[in-house]
PDB file of C-alpha atoms and ligand atoms in Angstrom:
ATOM      1  CA  MET A  18      59.083  70.348 -51.716  1.00  0.00           C
ATOM      2  CA  LYS A  19      58.158  69.140 -49.075  1.00  0.00           C
ATOM      3  CA  ALA A  20      53.791  67.993 -48.725  1.00  0.00           C
ATOM      4  CA  LEU A  21      53.085  70.272 -46.113  1.00  0.00           C
ATOM      5  CA  GLN A  22      55.539  72.702 -46.957  1.00  0.00           C
ATOM      6  CA  ASP A  23      54.125  76.184 -45.430  1.00  0.00           C
ATOM      7  CA  ARG A  24      51.168  74.565 -44.051  1.00  0.00           C
ATOM      8  CA  ILE A  25      50.510  75.673 -40.979  1.00  0.00           C
ATOM      9  CA  VAL A  26      48.799  73.547 -38.573  1.00  0.00           C
ATOM     10  CA  VAL A  27      47.341  73.223 -34.356  1.00  0.00           C
ATOM     11  CA  VAL A  28      47.874  70.764 -32.664  1.00  0.00           C
ATOM     12  CA  THR A  29      45.924  70.404 -29.829  1.00  0.00           C
ATOM     13  CA  GLY A  30      46.795  67.736 -26.928  1.00  0.00           C
ATOM     14  CA  GLY A  31      50.165  68.267 -28.963  1.00  0.00           C
ATOM     15  CA  ALA A  32      52.813  67.964 -26.051  1.00  0.00           C
ATOM     16  CA  GLN A  33      52.974  64.724 -25.507  1.00  0.00           C
ATOM     17  CA  GLY A  34      51.579  61.045 -26.755  1.00  0.00           C
ATOM     18  CA  LEU A  35      49.783  61.519 -29.840  1.00  0.00           C
ATOM     19  CA  GLY A  36      49.618  64.850 -30.646  1.00  0.00           C
ATOM     20  CA  GLU A  37      53.534  64.678 -30.018  1.00  0.00           C
ATOM     21  CA  GLY A  38      54.230  62.288 -32.401  1.00  0.00           C
ATOM     22  CA  ILE A  39      51.446  64.509 -35.173  1.00  0.00           C
ATOM     23  CA  VAL A  40      53.656  67.381 -33.984  1.00  0.00           C
ATOM     24  CA  ARG A  41      56.980  66.477 -35.123  1.00  0.00           C
ATOM     25  CA  ARG A  42      55.733  64.405 -38.298  1.00  0.00           C
ATOM     26  CA  VAL A  43      54.303  67.384 -39.571  1.00  0.00           C
ATOM     27  CA  ALA A  44      57.438  69.079 -38.663  1.00  0.00           C
ATOM     28  CA  ALA A  45      59.504  66.834 -40.905  1.00  0.00           C
ATOM     29  CA  ASP A  46      56.798  67.613 -43.328  1.00  0.00           C
ATOM     30  CA  GLY A  47      57.692  70.993 -44.135  1.00  0.00           C
ATOM     31  CA  ALA A  48      54.575  72.072 -41.595  1.00  0.00           C
ATOM     32  CA  SER A  49      54.640  75.299 -39.072  1.00  0.00           C
ATOM     33  CA  VAL A  50      53.098  74.209 -36.035  1.00  0.00           C
ATOM     34  CA  VAL A  51      51.314  75.379 -32.885  1.00  0.00           C
ATOM     35  CA  ILE A  52      51.103  72.869 -30.614  1.00  0.00           C
ATOM     36  CA  ALA A  53      47.969  73.641 -28.104  1.00  0.00           C
ATOM     37  CA  ASP A  54      48.272  72.721 -24.347  1.00  0.00           C
ATOM     38  CA  LEU A  55      47.012  72.441 -20.350  1.00  0.00           C
ATOM     39  CA  ARG A  56      50.729  71.354 -20.310  1.00  0.00           C
ATOM     40  CA  TYR A  57      51.903  74.400 -21.613  1.00  0.00           C
ATOM     41  CA  GLU A  58      55.506  73.692 -20.443  1.00  0.00           C
ATOM     42  CA  GLN A  59      56.100  70.840 -22.198  1.00  0.00           C
ATOM     43  CA  ALA A  60      54.097  72.429 -25.104  1.00  0.00           C
ATOM     44  CA  ASN A  61      56.497  75.136 -25.576  1.00  0.00           C
ATOM     45  CA  ALA A  62      59.455  73.197 -24.863  1.00  0.00           C
ATOM     46  CA  LEU A  63      58.717  71.015 -27.690  1.00  0.00           C
ATOM     47  CA  ALA A  64      58.049  74.063 -29.755  1.00  0.00           C
ATOM     48  CA  SER A  65      61.662  75.357 -28.450  1.00  0.00           C
ATOM     49  CA  SER A  66      63.394  72.619 -29.598  1.00  0.00           C
ATOM     50  CA  LEU A  67      61.310  72.485 -33.048  1.00  0.00           C
ATOM     51  CA  SER A  68      62.617  76.456 -33.513  1.00  0.00           C
ATOM     52  CA  GLU A  69      65.858  75.361 -32.402  1.00  0.00           C
ATOM     53  CA  ALA A  70      66.023  72.598 -35.552  1.00  0.00           C
ATOM     54  CA  GLY A  71      64.886  75.134 -37.707  1.00  0.00           C
ATOM     55  CA  VAL A  72      60.913  74.494 -37.554  1.00  0.00           C
ATOM     56  CA  PRO A  73      58.188  77.306 -37.283  1.00  0.00           C
ATOM     57  CA  ALA A  74      56.825  76.667 -33.951  1.00  0.00           C
ATOM     58  CA  MET A  75      54.480  78.211 -31.182  1.00  0.00           C
ATOM     59  CA  ALA A  76      53.285  76.869 -28.384  1.00  0.00           C
ATOM     60  CA  VAL A  77      50.118  78.636 -26.744  1.00  0.00           C
ATOM     61  CA  LYS A  78      48.038  77.309 -23.666  1.00  0.00           C
ATOM     62  CA  ALA A  79      44.911  76.229 -23.837  1.00  0.00           C
ATOM     63  CA  ASP A  80      41.704  74.167 -21.982  1.00  0.00           C
ATOM     64  CA  VAL A  81      40.214  72.863 -25.529  1.00  0.00           C
ATOM     65  CA  SER A  82      36.626  73.405 -23.315  1.00  0.00           C
ATOM     66  CA  LYS A  83      36.085  77.336 -22.766  1.00  0.00           C
ATOM     67  CA  ARG A  84      35.936  78.619 -25.968  1.00  0.00           C
ATOM     68  CA  GLU A  85      37.611  82.096 -23.859  1.00  0.00           C
ATOM     69  CA  ASP A  86      40.810  79.828 -24.255  1.00  0.00           C
ATOM     70  CA  VAL A  87      40.056  78.348 -27.955  1.00  0.00           C
ATOM     71  CA  ARG A  88      39.817  82.023 -28.800  1.00  0.00           C
ATOM     72  CA  HIS A  89      42.882  83.568 -27.534  1.00  0.00           C
ATOM     73  CA  LEU A  90      44.947  79.708 -30.122  1.00  0.00           C
ATOM     74  CA  VAL A  91      42.619  81.171 -32.990  1.00  0.00           C
ATOM     75  CA  GLU A  92      44.182  84.986 -31.868  1.00  0.00           C
ATOM     76  CA  SER A  93      47.293  84.110 -31.337  1.00  0.00           C
ATOM     77  CA  VAL A  94      48.434  81.779 -33.666  1.00  0.00           C
ATOM     78  CA  VAL A  95      46.507  83.849 -36.893  1.00  0.00           C
ATOM     79  CA  ALA A  96      48.774  87.310 -35.072  1.00  0.00           C
ATOM     80  CA  LYS A  97      51.922  84.993 -35.394  1.00  0.00           C
ATOM     81  CA  PHE A  98      51.593  83.123 -38.817  1.00  0.00           C
ATOM     82  CA  GLY A  99      48.745  84.917 -40.538  1.00  0.00           C
ATOM     83  CA  ARG A 100      46.215  82.300 -41.088  1.00  0.00           C
ATOM     84  CA  ILE A 101      45.463  78.104 -40.102  1.00  0.00           C
ATOM     85  CA  ASP A 102      45.313  75.436 -43.395  1.00  0.00           C
ATOM     86  CA  VAL A 103      45.128  72.292 -41.044  1.00  0.00           C
ATOM     87  CA  MET A 104      42.981  71.767 -36.973  1.00  0.00           C
ATOM     88  CA  PHE A 105      44.199  68.586 -35.675  1.00  0.00           C
ATOM     89  CA  ASN A 106      41.841  67.957 -32.198  1.00  0.00           C
ATOM     90  CA  ASN A 107      43.034  65.367 -30.342  1.00  0.00           C
ATOM     91  CA  ALA A 108      43.539  67.162 -27.349  1.00  0.00           C
ATOM     92  CA  GLY A 109      41.696  64.082 -24.557  1.00  0.00           C
ATOM     93  CA  PHE A 110      41.000  62.473 -22.099  1.00  0.00           C
ATOM     94  CA  ASN A 111      39.951  58.982 -19.705  1.00  0.00           C
ATOM     95  CA  LYS A 112      39.147  58.138 -16.285  1.00  0.00           C
ATOM     96  CA  PRO A 113      38.084  55.352 -15.654  1.00  0.00           C
ATOM     97  CA  LEU A 114      35.272  53.585 -14.223  1.00  0.00           C
ATOM     98  CA  PRO A 115      33.350  50.809 -12.907  1.00  0.00           C
ATOM     99  CA  PHE A 116      30.453  50.897 -15.035  1.00  0.00           C
ATOM    100  CA  PHE A 117      28.145  50.309 -11.791  1.00  0.00           C
ATOM    101  CA  GLU A 118      30.547  53.703 -10.766  1.00  0.00           C
ATOM    102  CA  VAL A 119      30.386  55.731 -13.128  1.00  0.00           C
ATOM    103  CA  ASP A 120      28.620  59.233 -11.676  1.00  0.00           C
ATOM    104  CA  GLU A 121      27.225  62.451 -13.370  1.00  0.00           C
ATOM    105  CA  ASP A 122      31.190  64.596 -12.161  1.00  0.00           C
ATOM    106  CA  ASN A 123      32.563  61.035 -14.507  1.00  0.00           C
ATOM    107  CA  PHE A 124      30.422  61.528 -17.432  1.00  0.00           C
ATOM    108  CA  THR A 125      30.719  65.351 -18.081  1.00  0.00           C
ATOM    109  CA  SER A 126      34.105  65.791 -17.286  1.00  0.00           C
ATOM    110  CA  ILE A 127      35.315  63.704 -19.883  1.00  0.00           C
ATOM    111  CA  TYR A 128      32.333  64.746 -22.269  1.00  0.00           C
ATOM    112  CA  ARG A 129      33.093  68.591 -22.035  1.00  0.00           C
ATOM    113  CA  VAL A 130      37.000  68.035 -22.777  1.00  0.00           C
ATOM    114  CA  ASN A 131      36.364  64.972 -25.741  1.00  0.00           C
ATOM    115  CA  ALA A 132      32.786  65.586 -27.339  1.00  0.00           C
ATOM    116  CA  LEU A 133      32.255  69.159 -26.803  1.00  0.00           C
ATOM    117  CA  GLY A 134      36.334  70.868 -27.014  1.00  0.00           C
ATOM    118  CA  VAL A 135      35.791  68.908 -30.508  1.00  0.00           C
ATOM    119  CA  MET A 136      32.963  71.842 -30.599  1.00  0.00           C
ATOM    120  CA  VAL A 137      34.458  74.202 -29.856  1.00  0.00           C
ATOM    121  CA  CYS A 138      37.332  74.148 -31.715  1.00  0.00           C
ATOM    122  CA  MET A 139      36.180  73.127 -35.223  1.00  0.00           C
ATOM    123  CA  GLN A 140      33.552  76.856 -34.553  1.00  0.00           C
ATOM    124  CA  GLU A 141      35.802  78.234 -33.857  1.00  0.00           C
ATOM    125  CA  VAL A 142      38.748  77.476 -36.492  1.00  0.00           C
ATOM    126  CA  GLY A 143      35.699  76.723 -39.227  1.00  0.00           C
ATOM    127  CA  LYS A 144      35.139  80.293 -38.719  1.00  0.00           C
ATOM    128  CA  GLN A 145      38.528  81.612 -38.634  1.00  0.00           C
ATOM    129  CA  MET A 146      39.057  79.013 -42.086  1.00  0.00           C
ATOM    130  CA  ILE A 147      35.712  80.539 -43.824  1.00  0.00           C
ATOM    131  CA  ALA A 148      36.798  84.175 -42.803  1.00  0.00           C
ATOM    132  CA  GLN A 149      40.109  83.467 -44.208  1.00  0.00           C
ATOM    133  CA  LYS A 150      38.693  82.042 -47.356  1.00  0.00           C
ATOM    134  CA  THR A 151      41.832  79.353 -48.071  1.00  0.00           C
ATOM    135  CA  GLY A 152      39.902  76.804 -47.285  1.00  0.00           C
ATOM    136  CA  GLY A 153      41.468  74.260 -44.478  1.00  0.00           C
ATOM    137  CA  LYS A 154      40.868  71.038 -43.027  1.00  0.00           C
ATOM    138  CA  ILE A 155      39.825  69.779 -39.517  1.00  0.00           C
ATOM    139  CA  ILE A 156      40.878  66.693 -38.641  1.00  0.00           C
ATOM    140  CA  ASN A 157      39.199  65.366 -35.288  1.00  0.00           C
ATOM    141  CA  THR A 158      41.407  62.470 -32.771  1.00  0.00           C
ATOM    142  CA  ALA A 159      37.656  59.909 -32.491  1.00  0.00           C
ATOM    143  CA  SER A 160      38.429  55.899 -31.604  1.00  0.00           C
ATOM    144  CA  ILE A 161      38.061  52.690 -31.602  1.00  0.00           C
ATOM    145  CA  ALA A 162      35.859  53.034 -28.490  1.00  0.00           C
ATOM    146  CA  GLY A 163      33.776  55.391 -30.354  1.00  0.00           C
ATOM    147  CA  ARG A 164      32.571  51.886 -32.684  1.00  0.00           C
ATOM    148  CA  GLN A 165      32.725  49.980 -30.264  1.00  0.00           C
ATOM    149  CA  GLY A 166      31.573  50.226 -26.635  1.00  0.00           C
ATOM    150  CA  TYR A 167      33.416  48.914 -23.940  1.00  0.00           C
ATOM    151  CA  ALA A 168      32.705  48.445 -20.084  1.00  0.00           C
ATOM    152  CA  GLU A 169      35.308  50.239 -17.848  1.00  0.00           C
ATOM    153  CA  PHE A 170      34.883  53.318 -19.824  1.00  0.00           C
ATOM    154  CA  ALA A 171      31.253  54.183 -21.482  1.00  0.00           C
ATOM    155  CA  PRO A 172      31.231  57.859 -20.606  1.00  0.00           C
ATOM    156  CA  TYR A 173      34.972  58.344 -22.913  1.00  0.00           C
ATOM    157  CA  CYS A 174      32.928  55.401 -25.245  1.00  0.00           C
ATOM    158  CA  ALA A 175      30.163  58.226 -25.119  1.00  0.00           C
ATOM    159  CA  SER A 176      33.118  60.873 -26.031  1.00  0.00           C
ATOM    160  CA  LYS A 177      34.537  59.261 -28.840  1.00  0.00           C
ATOM    161  CA  ALA A 178      31.333  58.479 -30.876  1.00  0.00           C
ATOM    162  CA  ALA A 179      30.317  61.667 -30.233  1.00  0.00           C
ATOM    163  CA  VAL A 180      33.509  62.794 -32.359  1.00  0.00           C
ATOM    164  CA  ILE A 181      32.550  60.619 -34.906  1.00  0.00           C
ATOM    165  CA  SER A 182      29.080  62.543 -35.493  1.00  0.00           C
ATOM    166  CA  LEU A 183      29.765  66.137 -35.006  1.00  0.00           C
ATOM    167  CA  THR A 184      32.652  65.459 -37.971  1.00  0.00           C
ATOM    168  CA  GLN A 185      30.149  63.939 -39.775  1.00  0.00           C
ATOM    169  CA  ALA A 186      28.182  67.000 -38.824  1.00  0.00           C
ATOM    170  CA  ALA A 187      31.013  69.321 -39.095  1.00  0.00           C
ATOM    171  CA  ALA A 188      31.649  68.019 -42.837  1.00  0.00           C
ATOM    172  CA  ARG A 189      28.427  68.424 -44.339  1.00  0.00           C
ATOM    173  CA  GLU A 190      28.852  72.238 -43.178  1.00  0.00           C
ATOM    174  CA  LEU A 191      31.770  73.070 -44.168  1.00  0.00           C
ATOM    175  CA  ALA A 192      32.201  71.985 -47.612  1.00  0.00           C
ATOM    176  CA  ARG A 193      30.574  75.013 -48.932  1.00  0.00           C
ATOM    177  CA  HIS A 194      33.855  76.692 -47.875  1.00  0.00           C
ATOM    178  CA  LYS A 195      36.148  74.715 -48.902  1.00  0.00           C
ATOM    179  CA  VAL A 196      36.750  73.119 -45.431  1.00  0.00           C
ATOM    180  CA  THR A 197      36.914  69.184 -44.742  1.00  0.00           C
ATOM    181  CA  VAL A 198      36.659  67.668 -42.090  1.00  0.00           C
ATOM    182  CA  ASN A 199      37.564  63.871 -40.464  1.00  0.00           C
ATOM    183  CA  ALA A 200      38.746  61.822 -38.025  1.00  0.00           C
ATOM    184  CA  ILE A 201      41.031  59.434 -37.142  1.00  0.00           C
ATOM    185  CA  ALA A 202      40.093  56.398 -34.883  1.00  0.00           C
ATOM    186  CA  PRO A 203      43.568  55.138 -33.189  1.00  0.00           C
ATOM    187  CA  GLY A 204      43.284  51.199 -31.731  1.00  0.00           C
ATOM    188  CA  VAL A 205      45.620  50.833 -28.494  1.00  0.00           C
ATOM    189  CA  VAL A 206      48.268  53.031 -28.749  1.00  0.00           C
ATOM    190  CA  VAL A 207      51.261  53.284 -26.865  1.00  0.00           C
ATOM    191  CA  THR A 208      51.004  57.304 -24.420  1.00  0.00           C
ATOM    192  CA  PRO A 209      51.203  58.775 -20.833  1.00  0.00           C
ATOM    193  CA  LEU A 210      47.362  58.582 -21.337  1.00  0.00           C
ATOM    194  CA  TRP A 211      47.219  54.489 -20.249  1.00  0.00           C
ATOM    195  CA  GLU A 212      49.805  54.915 -17.735  1.00  0.00           C
ATOM    196  CA  GLY A 213      47.335  56.887 -15.831  1.00  0.00           C
ATOM    197  CA  LEU A 214      44.232  54.235 -16.772  1.00  0.00           C
ATOM    198  CA  GLU A 215      47.131  50.890 -15.891  1.00  0.00           C
ATOM    199  CA  LYS A 216      46.793  52.920 -12.007  1.00  0.00           C
ATOM    200  CA  ASP A 217      42.863  53.460 -11.767  1.00  0.00           C
ATOM    201  CA  MET A 218      42.806  50.308 -13.050  1.00  0.00           C
ATOM    202  CA  ILE A 219      44.938  49.271 -10.582  1.00  0.00           C
ATOM    203  CA  ASP A 220      42.739  51.098  -7.227  1.00  0.00           C
ATOM    204  CA  LYS A 221      40.006  50.393  -8.849  1.00  0.00           C
ATOM    205  CA  GLY A 222      41.195  46.646  -8.597  1.00  0.00           C
ATOM    206  CA  VAL A 223      40.281  45.592 -12.010  1.00  0.00           C
ATOM    207  CA  ILE A 224      43.729  44.598 -12.208  1.00  0.00           C
ATOM    208  CA  LYS A 225      46.717  44.160 -10.306  1.00  0.00           C
ATOM    209  CA  GLU A 226      49.690  44.939 -12.183  1.00  0.00           C
ATOM    210  CA  ARG A 227      50.615  47.955 -14.313  1.00  0.00           C
ATOM    211  CA  GLY A 228      51.119  46.532 -17.795  1.00  0.00           C
ATOM    212  CA  GLU A 229      48.212  43.402 -17.407  1.00  0.00           C
ATOM    213  CA  PHE A 230      44.951  46.097 -18.748  1.00  0.00           C
ATOM    214  CA  ILE A 231      46.815  47.062 -22.119  1.00  0.00           C
ATOM    215  CA  GLU A 232      48.239  43.549 -23.064  1.00  0.00           C
ATOM    216  CA  SER A 233      44.965  41.928 -22.556  1.00  0.00           C
ATOM    217  CA  PHE A 234      43.212  45.136 -23.848  1.00  0.00           C
ATOM    218  CA  SER A 235      45.648  44.219 -27.364  1.00  0.00           C
ATOM    219  CA  SER A 236      45.266  40.372 -27.054  1.00  0.00           C
ATOM    220  CA  ASN A 237      42.711  41.153 -30.099  1.00  0.00           C
ATOM    221  CA  ILE A 238      44.601  42.875 -32.337  1.00  0.00           C
ATOM    222  CA  LEU A 239      45.154  41.866 -35.944  1.00  0.00           C
ATOM    223  CA  LEU A 240      48.453  42.706 -36.230  1.00  0.00           C
ATOM    224  CA  GLY A 241      49.978  41.789 -33.036  1.00  0.00           C
ATOM    225  CA  ARG A 242      50.535  44.461 -31.115  1.00  0.00           C
ATOM    226  CA  PRO A 243      49.502  48.073 -29.903  1.00  0.00           C
ATOM    227  CA  ALA A 244      50.827  51.109 -31.771  1.00  0.00           C
ATOM    228  CA  HIS A 245      53.329  53.738 -31.103  1.00  0.00           C
ATOM    229  CA  PRO A 246      52.702  57.863 -32.118  1.00  0.00           C
ATOM    230  CA  LYS A 247      54.841  57.122 -35.622  1.00  0.00           C
ATOM    231  CA  ASP A 248      51.994  54.427 -36.678  1.00  0.00           C
ATOM    232  CA  LEU A 249      48.858  57.368 -36.664  1.00  0.00           C
ATOM    233  CA  ALA A 250      51.695  59.751 -37.860  1.00  0.00           C
ATOM    234  CA  GLY A 251      51.593  59.015 -41.416  1.00  0.00           C
ATOM    235  CA  ILE A 252      47.848  58.655 -41.457  1.00  0.00           C
ATOM    236  CA  ALA A 253      48.072  62.129 -40.343  1.00  0.00           C
ATOM    237  CA  SER A 254      50.023  63.700 -42.286  1.00  0.00           C
ATOM    238  CA  PHE A 255      47.964  62.071 -45.325  1.00  0.00           C
ATOM    239  CA  LEU A 256      45.439  63.980 -44.023  1.00  0.00           C
ATOM    240  CA  ALA A 257      46.080  67.298 -43.446  1.00  0.00           C
ATOM    241  CA  GLY A 258      48.239  67.291 -47.451  1.00  0.00           C
ATOM    242  CA  PRO A 259      46.855  67.761 -50.127  1.00  0.00           C
ATOM    243  CA  ASP A 260      46.314  64.152 -51.631  1.00  0.00           C
ATOM    244  CA  SER A 261      43.682  63.850 -48.570  1.00  0.00           C
ATOM    245  CA  ASP A 262      41.277  66.397 -50.912  1.00  0.00           C
ATOM    246  CA  TYR A 263      38.935  65.374 -52.103  1.00  0.00           C
ATOM    247  CA  ILE A 264      37.558  63.294 -48.773  1.00  0.00           C
ATOM    248  CA  THR A 265      35.675  64.626 -46.320  1.00  0.00           C
ATOM    249  CA  GLY A 266      33.479  63.490 -43.644  1.00  0.00           C
ATOM    250  CA  GLN A 267      36.039  59.649 -43.349  1.00  0.00           C
ATOM    251  CA  VAL A 268      36.605  58.092 -40.206  1.00  0.00           C
ATOM    252  CA  ILE A 269      39.796  57.033 -41.250  1.00  0.00           C
ATOM    253  CA  MET A 270      40.697  53.781 -38.602  1.00  0.00           C
ATOM    254  CA  CYS A 271      44.181  53.330 -37.968  1.00  0.00           C
ATOM    255  CA  ASP A 272      44.067  50.256 -35.301  1.00  0.00           C
ATOM    256  CA  GLY A 273      46.215  47.319 -36.393  1.00  0.00           C
ATOM    257  CA  GLY A 274      43.187  45.531 -36.806  1.00  0.00           C
ATOM    258  CA  MET A 275      41.132  45.746 -33.947  1.00  0.00           C
ATOM    259  CA  VAL A 276      37.671  46.348 -35.059  1.00  0.00           C
ATOM    260  CA  LEU A 277      36.338  45.651 -37.890  1.00  0.00           C
ATOM    261  CA  VAL A 278      33.725  47.762 -39.218  1.00  0.00           C
TER     262      VAL A 278
HETATM  263  N1  NAD B 312      46.549  56.230 -26.844  1.00  0.00           N
HETATM  264  C1  NAD B 312      45.502  55.836 -27.011  1.00  0.00           C
HETATM  265  O1  NAD B 312      45.425  54.407 -27.150  1.00  0.00           O
HETATM  266  C2  NAD B 312      44.153  56.456 -27.476  1.00  0.00           C
HETATM  267  C3  NAD B 312      43.400  55.368 -28.370  1.00  0.00           C
HETATM  268  C4  NAD B 312      42.285  56.065 -28.592  1.00  0.00           C
HETATM  269  C5  NAD B 312      42.621  57.926 -28.875  1.00  0.00           C
HETATM  270  N2  NAD B 312      43.363  58.130 -27.886  1.00  0.00           N
HETATM  271  C6  NAD B 312      43.284  59.507 -28.278  1.00  0.00           C
HETATM  272  O2  NAD B 312      43.653  60.224 -27.972  1.00  0.00           O
HETATM  273  C7  NAD B 312      44.125  61.731 -27.931  1.00  0.00           C
HETATM  274  C8  NAD B 312      45.616  61.877 -27.512  1.00  0.00           C
HETATM  275  O3  NAD B 312      45.761  60.633 -26.622  1.00  0.00           O
HETATM  276  P1  NAD B 312      47.572  60.265 -25.769  1.00  0.00           P
HETATM  277  O4  NAD B 312      47.260  59.005 -25.875  1.00  0.00           O
HETATM  278  O5  NAD B 312      48.590  60.418 -26.604  1.00  0.00           O
HETATM  279  O6  NAD B 312      46.979  60.779 -24.403  1.00  0.00           O
HETATM  280  P2  NAD B 312      47.861  61.618 -23.568  1.00  0.00           P
HETATM  281  O7  NAD B 312      47.610  61.877 -21.624  1.00  0.00           O
HETATM  282  O8  NAD B 312      49.148  61.192 -23.532  1.00  0.00           O
HETATM  283  O9  NAD B 312      47.948  63.013 -23.980  1.00  0.00           O
HETATM  284  C9  NAD B 312      46.475  63.832 -24.426  1.00  0.00           C
HETATM  285  C10 NAD B 312      47.035  65.700 -23.852  1.00  0.00           C
HETATM  286  O10 NAD B 312      46.017  66.189 -24.494  1.00  0.00           O
HETATM  287  C11 NAD B 312      46.377  66.715 -23.186  1.00  0.00           C
HETATM  288  N3  NAD B 312      44.967  67.447 -22.907  1.00  0.00           N
HETATM  289  C12 NAD B 312      43.974  66.559 -22.141  1.00  0.00           C
HETATM  290  N4  NAD B 312      43.235  67.354 -21.951  1.00  0.00           N
HETATM  291  C13 NAD B 312      42.567  68.931 -22.455  1.00  0.00           C
HETATM  292  C14 NAD B 312      41.864  69.619 -22.698  1.00  0.00           C
HETATM  293  N5  NAD B 312      40.949  69.631 -21.722  1.00  0.00           N
HETATM  294  N6  NAD B 312      42.394  70.753 -23.707  1.00  0.00           N
HETATM  295  C15 NAD B 312      43.813  71.102 -23.586  1.00  0.00           C
HETATM  296  N7  NAD B 312      44.947  70.093 -23.664  1.00  0.00           N
HETATM  297  C16 NAD B 312      44.281  68.411 -23.153  1.00  0.00           C
HETATM  298  C17 NAD B 312      47.243  66.618 -21.819  1.00  0.00           C
HETATM  299  O11 NAD B 312      47.706  67.871 -21.935  1.00  0.00           O
HETATM  300  C18 NAD B 312      47.884  66.069 -23.011  1.00  0.00           C
HETATM  301  O12 NAD B 312      48.931  66.654 -23.150  1.00  0.00           O
HETATM  302  C19 NAD B 312      43.329  61.497 -27.456  1.00  0.00           C
HETATM  303  O13 NAD B 312      42.060  62.538 -27.624  1.00  0.00           O
HETATM  304  C20 NAD B 312      43.428  60.245 -27.138  1.00  0.00           C
HETATM  305  O14 NAD B 312      41.728  60.348 -26.535  1.00  0.00           O
HETATM  306  C21 NAD B 312      44.242  57.485 -27.760  1.00  0.00           C
END
């Protein structure tokens, strides 16, 4: 039997990048998957290709920072699969700005998705998991930026530190219902997110050409290279499966040795 056989796993931000890597790995490990994303067409294409390969899969359009969308997501999953066993709160974004150019809009838009979105998803899925009485697993995507501040993206760092705090708070609240809550903290992962970051930094004159920012950021990685989504997939599968049942409230760093805490 596969490690995640028959588990119902929801991944927010699952249409591309890190989330897509998690979707593909948990599907390969036997899970049924729900891809929740703003990018519905991309999410649906991924769900369709998995379905064709025999994996029970569906896509739901959802903005994680909107409670009505998250409620609709939970209802849709329960209508199709009957329950939610595992929730990956992975959706997030960054809009870097030099420290003194950060304004209220930049700060609140990042915080709203990365921090409030995780809170709302944990509340709505947590209520569902409690009602099911089957326990469950919630896994949040934090970041090295939640452990260490970087001048070019202060609001993002604050939002990821919030993800760590929210993970700990939820772990305390939900333990009595046999729901564990943990976080993964990646370092630099080569995903479409970096294409946007590089473009923004070129526009701001911080770097001159594509690749410069990720390269300088990656120069302190002990293992000598940035990650690819599959480097995070094993941890994701472990936290979604039975071997992590006695772990809660933890942040698992998976950054090639970039930030040592
Ligand atoms: N790439 C990295 O180096 C890195 C490092 C540490 C942490 N992270 C975190 O990993 C997660 C995934 O990042 P990625 O690199 O795969 O980024 P990405 O931009 O490639 O993918 C993010 C996905 O999230 C979706 N999304 C964004 N806002 C959303 C919202 N409000 N509601 C629903 N979906 C939304 C996007 O449509 C996209 O499909 C994020 O939380 C990010 O902060 C990334």
